[in-house]
PDB file of C-alpha atoms and ligand atoms in Angstrom:
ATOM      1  CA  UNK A   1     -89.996 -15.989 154.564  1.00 98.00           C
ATOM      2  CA  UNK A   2     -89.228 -19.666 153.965  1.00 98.00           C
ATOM      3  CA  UNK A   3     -87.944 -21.130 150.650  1.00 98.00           C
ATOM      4  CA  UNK A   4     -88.585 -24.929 150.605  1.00 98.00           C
ATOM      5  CA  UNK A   5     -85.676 -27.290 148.069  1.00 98.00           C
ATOM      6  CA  UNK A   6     -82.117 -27.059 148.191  1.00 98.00           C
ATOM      7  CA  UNK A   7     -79.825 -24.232 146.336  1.00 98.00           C
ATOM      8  CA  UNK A   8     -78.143 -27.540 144.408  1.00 98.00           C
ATOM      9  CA  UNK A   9     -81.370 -26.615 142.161  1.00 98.00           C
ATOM     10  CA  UNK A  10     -81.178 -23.761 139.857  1.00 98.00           C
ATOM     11  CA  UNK A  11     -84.541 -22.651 140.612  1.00 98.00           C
ATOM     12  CA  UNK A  12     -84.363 -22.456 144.117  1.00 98.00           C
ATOM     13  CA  UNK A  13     -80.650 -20.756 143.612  1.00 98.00           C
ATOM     14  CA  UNK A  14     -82.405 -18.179 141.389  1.00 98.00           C
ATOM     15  CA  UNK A  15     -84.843 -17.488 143.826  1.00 99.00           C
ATOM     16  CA  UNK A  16     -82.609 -17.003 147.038  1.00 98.00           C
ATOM     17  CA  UNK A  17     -80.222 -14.781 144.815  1.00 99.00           C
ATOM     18  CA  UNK A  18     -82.868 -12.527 143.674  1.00 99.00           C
ATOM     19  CA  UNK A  19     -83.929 -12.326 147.768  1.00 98.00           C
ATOM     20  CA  UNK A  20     -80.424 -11.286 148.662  1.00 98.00           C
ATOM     21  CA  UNK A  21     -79.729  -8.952 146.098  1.00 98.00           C
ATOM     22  CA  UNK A  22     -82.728  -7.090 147.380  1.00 98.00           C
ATOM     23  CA  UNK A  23     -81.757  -7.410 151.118  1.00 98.00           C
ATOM     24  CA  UNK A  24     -84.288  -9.754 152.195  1.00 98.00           C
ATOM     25  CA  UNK A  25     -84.241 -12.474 154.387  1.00 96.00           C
ATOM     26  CA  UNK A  26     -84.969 -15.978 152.870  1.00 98.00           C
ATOM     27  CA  UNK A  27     -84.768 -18.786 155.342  1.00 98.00           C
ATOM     28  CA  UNK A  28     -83.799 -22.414 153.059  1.00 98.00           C
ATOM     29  CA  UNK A  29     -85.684 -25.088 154.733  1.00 98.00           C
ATOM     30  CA  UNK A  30     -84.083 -28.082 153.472  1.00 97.00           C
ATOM     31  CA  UNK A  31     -86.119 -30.351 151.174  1.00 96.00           C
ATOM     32  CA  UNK A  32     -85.293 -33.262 149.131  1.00 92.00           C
ATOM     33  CA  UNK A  33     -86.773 -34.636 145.769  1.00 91.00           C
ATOM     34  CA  UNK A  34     -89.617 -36.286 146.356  1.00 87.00           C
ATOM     35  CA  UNK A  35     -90.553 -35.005 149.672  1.00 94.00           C
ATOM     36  CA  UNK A  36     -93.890 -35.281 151.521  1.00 95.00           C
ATOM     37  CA  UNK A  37     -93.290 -32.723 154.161  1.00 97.00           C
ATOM     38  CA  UNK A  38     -96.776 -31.089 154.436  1.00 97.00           C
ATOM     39  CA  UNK A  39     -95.538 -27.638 154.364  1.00 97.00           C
ATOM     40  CA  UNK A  40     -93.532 -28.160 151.328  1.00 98.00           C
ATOM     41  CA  UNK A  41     -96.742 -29.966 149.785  1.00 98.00           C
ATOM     42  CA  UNK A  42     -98.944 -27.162 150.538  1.00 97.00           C
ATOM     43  CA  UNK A  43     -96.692 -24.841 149.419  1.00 98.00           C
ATOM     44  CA  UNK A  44     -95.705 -27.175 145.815  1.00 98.00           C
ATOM     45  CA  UNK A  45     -98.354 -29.397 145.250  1.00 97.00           C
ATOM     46  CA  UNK A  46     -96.632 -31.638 142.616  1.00 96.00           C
ATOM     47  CA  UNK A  47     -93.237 -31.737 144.392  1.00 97.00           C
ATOM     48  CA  UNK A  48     -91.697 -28.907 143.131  1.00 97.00           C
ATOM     49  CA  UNK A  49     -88.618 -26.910 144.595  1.00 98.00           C
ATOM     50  CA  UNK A  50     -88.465 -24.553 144.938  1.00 98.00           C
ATOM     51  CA  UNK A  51     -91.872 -24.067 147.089  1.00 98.00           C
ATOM     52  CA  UNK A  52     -92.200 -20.478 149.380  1.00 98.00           C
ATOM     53  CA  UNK A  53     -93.783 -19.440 152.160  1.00 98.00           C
ATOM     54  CA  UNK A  54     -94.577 -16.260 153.756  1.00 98.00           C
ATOM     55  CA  UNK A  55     -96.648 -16.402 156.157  1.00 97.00           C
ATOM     56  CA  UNK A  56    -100.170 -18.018 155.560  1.00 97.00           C
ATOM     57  CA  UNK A  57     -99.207 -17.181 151.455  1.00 98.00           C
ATOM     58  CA  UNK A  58     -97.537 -20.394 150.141  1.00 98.00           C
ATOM     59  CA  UNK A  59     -96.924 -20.785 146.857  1.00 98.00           C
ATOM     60  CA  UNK A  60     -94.250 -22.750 144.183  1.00 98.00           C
ATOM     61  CA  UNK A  61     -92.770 -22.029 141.048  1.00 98.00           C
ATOM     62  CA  UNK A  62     -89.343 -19.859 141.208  1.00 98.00           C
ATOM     63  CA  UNK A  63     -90.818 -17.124 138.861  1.00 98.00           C
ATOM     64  CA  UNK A  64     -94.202 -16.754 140.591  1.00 98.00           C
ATOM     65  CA  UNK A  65     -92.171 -16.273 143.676  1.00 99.00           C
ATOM     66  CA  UNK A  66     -89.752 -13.541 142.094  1.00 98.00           C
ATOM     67  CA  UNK A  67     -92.720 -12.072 140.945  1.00 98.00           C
ATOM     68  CA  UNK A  68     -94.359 -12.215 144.459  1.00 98.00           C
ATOM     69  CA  UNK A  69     -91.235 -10.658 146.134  1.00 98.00           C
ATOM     70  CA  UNK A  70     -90.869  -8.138 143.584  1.00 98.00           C
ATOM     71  CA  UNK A  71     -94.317  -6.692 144.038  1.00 98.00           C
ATOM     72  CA  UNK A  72     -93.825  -7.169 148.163  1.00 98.00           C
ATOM     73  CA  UNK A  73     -90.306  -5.928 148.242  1.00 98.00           C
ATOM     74  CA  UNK A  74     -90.221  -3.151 145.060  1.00 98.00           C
ATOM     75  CA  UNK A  75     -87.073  -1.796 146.303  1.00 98.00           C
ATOM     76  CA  UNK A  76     -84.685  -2.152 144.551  1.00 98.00           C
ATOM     77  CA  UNK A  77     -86.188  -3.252 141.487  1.00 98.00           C
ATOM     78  CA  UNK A  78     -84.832  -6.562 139.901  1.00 98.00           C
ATOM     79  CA  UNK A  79     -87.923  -6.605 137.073  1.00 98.00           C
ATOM     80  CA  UNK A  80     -87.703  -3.537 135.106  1.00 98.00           C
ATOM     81  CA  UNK A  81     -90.752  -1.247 135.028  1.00 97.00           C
ATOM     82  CA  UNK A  82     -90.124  -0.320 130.859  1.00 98.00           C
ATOM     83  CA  UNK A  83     -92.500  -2.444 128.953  1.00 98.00           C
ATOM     84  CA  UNK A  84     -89.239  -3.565 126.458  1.00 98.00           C
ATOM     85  CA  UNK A  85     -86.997  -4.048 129.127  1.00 98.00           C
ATOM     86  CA  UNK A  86     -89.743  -6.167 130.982  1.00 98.00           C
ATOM     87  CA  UNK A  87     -91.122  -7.849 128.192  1.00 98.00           C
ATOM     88  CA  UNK A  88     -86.816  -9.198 127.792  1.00 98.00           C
ATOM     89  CA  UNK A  89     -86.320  -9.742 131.593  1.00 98.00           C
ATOM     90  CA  UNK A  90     -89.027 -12.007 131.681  1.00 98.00           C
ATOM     91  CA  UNK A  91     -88.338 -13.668 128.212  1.00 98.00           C
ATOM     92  CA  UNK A  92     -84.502 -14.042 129.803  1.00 98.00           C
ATOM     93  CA  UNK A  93     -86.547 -16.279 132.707  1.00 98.00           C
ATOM     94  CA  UNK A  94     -88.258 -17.959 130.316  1.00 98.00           C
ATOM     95  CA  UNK A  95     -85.010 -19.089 128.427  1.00 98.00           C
ATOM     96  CA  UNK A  96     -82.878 -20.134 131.703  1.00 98.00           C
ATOM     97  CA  UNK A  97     -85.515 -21.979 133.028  1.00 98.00           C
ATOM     98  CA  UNK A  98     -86.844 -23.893 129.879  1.00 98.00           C
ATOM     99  CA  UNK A  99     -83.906 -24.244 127.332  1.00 98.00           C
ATOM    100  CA  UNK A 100     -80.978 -23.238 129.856  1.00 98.00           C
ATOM    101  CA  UNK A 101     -81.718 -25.366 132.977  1.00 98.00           C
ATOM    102  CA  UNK A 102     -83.268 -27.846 131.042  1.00 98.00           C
ATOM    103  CA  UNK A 103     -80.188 -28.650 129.219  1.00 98.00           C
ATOM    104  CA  UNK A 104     -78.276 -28.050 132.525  1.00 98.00           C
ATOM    105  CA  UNK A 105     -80.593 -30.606 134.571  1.00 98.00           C
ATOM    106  CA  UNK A 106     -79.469 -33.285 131.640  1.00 98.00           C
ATOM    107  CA  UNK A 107     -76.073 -33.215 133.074  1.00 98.00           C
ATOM    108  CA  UNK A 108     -76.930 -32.482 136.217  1.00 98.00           C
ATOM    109  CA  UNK A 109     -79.126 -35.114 137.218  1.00 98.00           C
ATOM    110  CA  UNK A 110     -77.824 -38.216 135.585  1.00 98.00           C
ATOM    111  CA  UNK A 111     -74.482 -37.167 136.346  1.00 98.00           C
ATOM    112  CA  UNK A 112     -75.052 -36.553 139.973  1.00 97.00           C
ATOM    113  CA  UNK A 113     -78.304 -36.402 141.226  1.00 97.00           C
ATOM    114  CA  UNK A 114     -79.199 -39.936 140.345  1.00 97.00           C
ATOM    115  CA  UNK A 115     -75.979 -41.282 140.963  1.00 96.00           C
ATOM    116  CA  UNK A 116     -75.773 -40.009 144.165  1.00 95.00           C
ATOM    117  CA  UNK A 117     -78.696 -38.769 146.285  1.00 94.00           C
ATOM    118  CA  UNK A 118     -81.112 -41.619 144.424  1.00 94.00           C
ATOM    119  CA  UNK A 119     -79.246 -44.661 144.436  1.00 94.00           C
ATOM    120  CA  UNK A 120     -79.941 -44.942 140.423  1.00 96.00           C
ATOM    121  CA  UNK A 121     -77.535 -45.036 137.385  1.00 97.00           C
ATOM    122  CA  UNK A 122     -78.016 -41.815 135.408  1.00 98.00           C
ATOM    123  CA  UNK A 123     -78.395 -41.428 132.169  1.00 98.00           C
ATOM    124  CA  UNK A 124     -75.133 -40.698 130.733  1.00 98.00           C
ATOM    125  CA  UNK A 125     -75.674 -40.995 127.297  1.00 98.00           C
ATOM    126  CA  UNK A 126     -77.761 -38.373 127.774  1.00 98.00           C
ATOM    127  CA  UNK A 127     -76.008 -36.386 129.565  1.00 98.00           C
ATOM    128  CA  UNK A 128     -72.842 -36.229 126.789  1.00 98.00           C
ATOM    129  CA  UNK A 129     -75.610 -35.794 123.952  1.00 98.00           C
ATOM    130  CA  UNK A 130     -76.833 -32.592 126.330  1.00 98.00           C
ATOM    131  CA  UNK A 131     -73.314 -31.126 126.418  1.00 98.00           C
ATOM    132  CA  UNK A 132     -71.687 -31.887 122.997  1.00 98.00           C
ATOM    133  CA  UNK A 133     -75.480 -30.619 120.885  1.00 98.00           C
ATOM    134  CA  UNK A 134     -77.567 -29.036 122.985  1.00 98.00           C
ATOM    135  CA  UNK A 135     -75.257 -26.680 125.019  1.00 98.00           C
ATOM    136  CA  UNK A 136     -73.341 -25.492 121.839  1.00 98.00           C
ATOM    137  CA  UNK A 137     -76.115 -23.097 120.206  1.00 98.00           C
ATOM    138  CA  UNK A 138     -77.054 -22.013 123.670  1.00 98.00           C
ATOM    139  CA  UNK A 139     -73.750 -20.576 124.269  1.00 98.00           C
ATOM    140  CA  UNK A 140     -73.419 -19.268 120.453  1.00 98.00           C
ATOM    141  CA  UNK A 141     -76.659 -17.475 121.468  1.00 98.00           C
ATOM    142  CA  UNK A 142     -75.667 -15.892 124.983  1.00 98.00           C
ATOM    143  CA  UNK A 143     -72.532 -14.724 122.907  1.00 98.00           C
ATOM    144  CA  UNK A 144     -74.063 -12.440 120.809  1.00 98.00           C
ATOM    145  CA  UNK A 145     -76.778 -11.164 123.744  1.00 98.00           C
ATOM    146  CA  UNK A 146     -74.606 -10.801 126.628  1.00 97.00           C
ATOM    147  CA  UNK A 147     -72.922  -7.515 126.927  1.00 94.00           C
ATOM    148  CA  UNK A 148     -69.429  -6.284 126.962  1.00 93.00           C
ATOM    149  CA  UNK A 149     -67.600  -6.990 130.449  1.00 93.00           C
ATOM    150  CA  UNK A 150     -69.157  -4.602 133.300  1.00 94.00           C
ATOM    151  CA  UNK A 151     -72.689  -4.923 131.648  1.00 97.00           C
ATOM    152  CA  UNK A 152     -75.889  -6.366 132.384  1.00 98.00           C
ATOM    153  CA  UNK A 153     -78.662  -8.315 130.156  1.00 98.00           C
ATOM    154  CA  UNK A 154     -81.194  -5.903 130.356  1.00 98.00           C
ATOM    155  CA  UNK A 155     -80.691  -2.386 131.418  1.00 97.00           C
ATOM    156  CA  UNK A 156     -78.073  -0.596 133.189  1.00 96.00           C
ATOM    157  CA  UNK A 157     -78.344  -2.759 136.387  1.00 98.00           C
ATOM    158  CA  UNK A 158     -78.909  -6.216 137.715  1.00 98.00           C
ATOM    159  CA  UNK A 159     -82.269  -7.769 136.916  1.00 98.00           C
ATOM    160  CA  UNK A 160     -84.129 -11.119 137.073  1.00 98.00           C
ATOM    161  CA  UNK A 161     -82.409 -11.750 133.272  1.00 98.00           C
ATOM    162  CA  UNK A 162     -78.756 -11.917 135.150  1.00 98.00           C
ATOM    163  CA  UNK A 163     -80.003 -14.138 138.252  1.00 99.00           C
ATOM    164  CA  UNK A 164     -81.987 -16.428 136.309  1.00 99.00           C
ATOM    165  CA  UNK A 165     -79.263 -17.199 134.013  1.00 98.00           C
ATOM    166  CA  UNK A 166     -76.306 -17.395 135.843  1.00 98.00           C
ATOM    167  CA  UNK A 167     -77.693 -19.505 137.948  1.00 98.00           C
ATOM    168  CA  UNK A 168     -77.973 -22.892 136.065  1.00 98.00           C
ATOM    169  CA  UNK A 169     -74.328 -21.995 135.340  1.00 98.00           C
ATOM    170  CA  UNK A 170     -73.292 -23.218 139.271  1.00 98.00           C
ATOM    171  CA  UNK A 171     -74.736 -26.589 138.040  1.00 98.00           C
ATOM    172  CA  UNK A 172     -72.332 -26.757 135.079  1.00 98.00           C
ATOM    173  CA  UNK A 173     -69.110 -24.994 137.125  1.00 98.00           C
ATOM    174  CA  UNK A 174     -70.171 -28.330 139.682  1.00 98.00           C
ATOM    175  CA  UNK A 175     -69.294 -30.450 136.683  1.00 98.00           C
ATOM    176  CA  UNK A 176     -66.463 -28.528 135.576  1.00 98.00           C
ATOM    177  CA  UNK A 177     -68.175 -27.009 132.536  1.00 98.00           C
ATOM    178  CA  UNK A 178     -67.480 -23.367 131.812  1.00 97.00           C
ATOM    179  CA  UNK A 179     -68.081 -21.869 128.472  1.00 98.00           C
ATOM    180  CA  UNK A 180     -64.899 -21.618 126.579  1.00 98.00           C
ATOM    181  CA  UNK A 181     -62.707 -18.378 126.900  1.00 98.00           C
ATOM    182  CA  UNK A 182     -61.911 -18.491 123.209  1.00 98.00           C
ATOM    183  CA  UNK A 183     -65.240 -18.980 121.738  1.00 98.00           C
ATOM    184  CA  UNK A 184     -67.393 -17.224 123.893  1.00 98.00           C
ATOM    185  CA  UNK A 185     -65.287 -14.887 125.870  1.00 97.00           C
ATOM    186  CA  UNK A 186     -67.964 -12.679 126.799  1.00 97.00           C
ATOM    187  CA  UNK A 187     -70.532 -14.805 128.274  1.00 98.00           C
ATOM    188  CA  UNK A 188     -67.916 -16.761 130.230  1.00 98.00           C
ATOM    189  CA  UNK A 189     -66.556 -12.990 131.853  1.00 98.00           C
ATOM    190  CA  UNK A 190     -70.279 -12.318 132.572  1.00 98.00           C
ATOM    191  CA  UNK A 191     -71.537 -15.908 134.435  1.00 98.00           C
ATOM    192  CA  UNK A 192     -68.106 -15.332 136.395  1.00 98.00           C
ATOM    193  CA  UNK A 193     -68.995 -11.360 137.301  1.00 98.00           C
ATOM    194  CA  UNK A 194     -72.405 -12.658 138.197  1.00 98.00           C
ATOM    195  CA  UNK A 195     -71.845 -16.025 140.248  1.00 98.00           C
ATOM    196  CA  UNK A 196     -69.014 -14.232 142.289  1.00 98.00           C
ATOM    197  CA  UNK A 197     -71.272 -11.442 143.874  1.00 98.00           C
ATOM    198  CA  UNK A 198     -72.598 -12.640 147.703  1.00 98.00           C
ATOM    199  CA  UNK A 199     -75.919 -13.309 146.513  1.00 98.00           C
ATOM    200  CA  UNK A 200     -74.615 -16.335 144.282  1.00 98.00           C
ATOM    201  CA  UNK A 201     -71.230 -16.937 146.282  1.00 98.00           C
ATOM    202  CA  UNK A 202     -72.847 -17.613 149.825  1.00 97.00           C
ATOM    203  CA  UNK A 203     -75.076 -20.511 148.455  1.00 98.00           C
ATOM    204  CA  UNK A 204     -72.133 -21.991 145.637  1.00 98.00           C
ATOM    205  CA  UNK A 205     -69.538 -22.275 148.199  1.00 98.00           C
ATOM    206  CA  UNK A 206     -72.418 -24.257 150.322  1.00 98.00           C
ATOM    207  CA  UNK A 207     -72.842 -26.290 147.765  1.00 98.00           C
ATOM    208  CA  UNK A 208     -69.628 -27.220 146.750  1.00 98.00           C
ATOM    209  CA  UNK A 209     -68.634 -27.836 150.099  1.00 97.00           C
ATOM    210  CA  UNK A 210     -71.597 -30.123 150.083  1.00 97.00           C
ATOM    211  CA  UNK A 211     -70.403 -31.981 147.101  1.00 97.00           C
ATOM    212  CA  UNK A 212     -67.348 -32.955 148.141  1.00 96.00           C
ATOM    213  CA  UNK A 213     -69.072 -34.356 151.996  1.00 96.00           C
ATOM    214  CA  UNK A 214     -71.175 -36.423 149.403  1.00 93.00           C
ATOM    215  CA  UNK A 215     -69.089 -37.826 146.819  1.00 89.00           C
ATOM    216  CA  UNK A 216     -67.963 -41.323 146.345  1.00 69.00           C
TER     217      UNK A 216
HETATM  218  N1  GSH B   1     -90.699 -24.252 136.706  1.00 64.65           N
HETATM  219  C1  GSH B   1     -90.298 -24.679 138.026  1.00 64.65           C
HETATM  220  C2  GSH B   1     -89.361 -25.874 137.897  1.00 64.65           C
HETATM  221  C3  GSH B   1     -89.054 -26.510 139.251  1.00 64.65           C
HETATM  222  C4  GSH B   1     -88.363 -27.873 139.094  1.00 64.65           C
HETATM  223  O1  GSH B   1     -88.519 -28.569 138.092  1.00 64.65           O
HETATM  224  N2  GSH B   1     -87.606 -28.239 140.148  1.00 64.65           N
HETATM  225  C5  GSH B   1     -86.935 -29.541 140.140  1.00 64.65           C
HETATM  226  C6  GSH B   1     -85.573 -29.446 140.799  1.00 64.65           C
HETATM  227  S1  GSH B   1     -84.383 -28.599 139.840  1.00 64.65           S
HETATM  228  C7  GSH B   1     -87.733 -30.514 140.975  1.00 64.65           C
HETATM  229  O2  GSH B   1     -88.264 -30.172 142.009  1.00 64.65           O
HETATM  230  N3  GSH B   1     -87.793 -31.772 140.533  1.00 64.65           N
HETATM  231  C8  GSH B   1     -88.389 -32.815 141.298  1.00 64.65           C
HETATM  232  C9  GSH B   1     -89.490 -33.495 140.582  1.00 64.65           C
HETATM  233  O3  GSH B   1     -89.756 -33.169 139.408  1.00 64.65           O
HETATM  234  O4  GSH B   1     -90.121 -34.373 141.203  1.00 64.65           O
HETATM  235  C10 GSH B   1     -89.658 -23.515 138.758  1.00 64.65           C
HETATM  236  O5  GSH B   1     -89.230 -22.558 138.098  1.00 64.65           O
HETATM  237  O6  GSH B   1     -89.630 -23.505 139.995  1.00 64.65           O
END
């Protein structure tokens, strides 16, 4: 199975960290923004990363492909069967991808992306409004959902809700922004728990080692 992007996205990170975590073997073909590869098109049709392919199936869109792998690859499960548990696993997708990475790509892009891999001055103002009022209530809100250290978001186990949020974390821990240990405690002992297992690690330590190659 191919994923199509690079794990410097949070979406494509999500995806190859729920593959690993269920033993399967996700091959990153790299792909920058903006690409025309035709394989990458046909899999992503508006540019997309991550796109997937697996076999003749192609298809983009990190949660369609969790989905996809979850109902190819049930074992063991990373989207709970409960309807509750479900119902939060996927809302806990729905927040990391939306409001999480979407105040993560803020930072993200016009701190580094643009800067660097598209010869373009980010937007920076932007980028200090996105971490000094938008990131504030997100992390007051992880601190009162996350559990206590040892726990998971949903359930008694990993799920989707851990990947998917952790994972626009790597972006931040790239710039040097952790949540703080005295104000939210909790969420900062769970991103760490969950960034440090292989499925995470592997691709981070890639990245940052990418980073460094690539800055000015
Ligand atoms: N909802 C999509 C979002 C994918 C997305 O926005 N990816 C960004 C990279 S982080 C991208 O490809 N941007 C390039 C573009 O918009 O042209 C998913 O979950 O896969």
């Amino acid at each position: 199975m191919i994923v199509y992007g690079s794990s410097l996205s949070p979406y494509v990170r999500k995806v190859l960290a729920f593959g690993a975590e269920k033993g399967l073997e996700l091959e990153l073909q790299p792909i920058g923004i903006g690409s025309n590869d035709p394989d990458f098109l046909e899999a992503s049709p508006f540019r997309k990363m991550p796109g997937f392919r697996d076999g003749d199936f192609a298809i983009s869109d990190s949660s369609a492909i969790v989905h996809y792998l979850e109902a190819a690859h049930p074992n063991p499960a990373l989207i709970p069967a409960d309807p509750k548990a479900r119902a939060r696993a996927v809302w806990y997708d729905e927040f990391a991808d939306t409001i999480l990475a979407g105040c993560g790509a803020k930072m993200f892009f016009n701190r580094v992306v643009a800067p660097r891999f598209l010869g373009r001055e980010g937007d920076l103002a932007a980028a200090d409004k996105a971490e000094s009022e938008e990131l504030p209530p997100i992390l007051d809100y992880l601190e009162r959902v996350v559990p206590e250290p040892g726990g998971w978001l949903v359930g008694e186990s990993i799920t989707l809700a851990d990947i998917a949020v952790a994972s626009p974390f790597a972006n931040l821990g790239h710039l040097d922004i952790r949540p703080d240990q005295a104000r939210y405690p909790r969420t900062l002992a769970w991103v760490e728990a969950v960034l440090a297992r292989p499925s995470f690690a592997h691709w981070i330590e890639r990245e940052k080692a990418f980073l460094e190659k690539t800055a000015a």
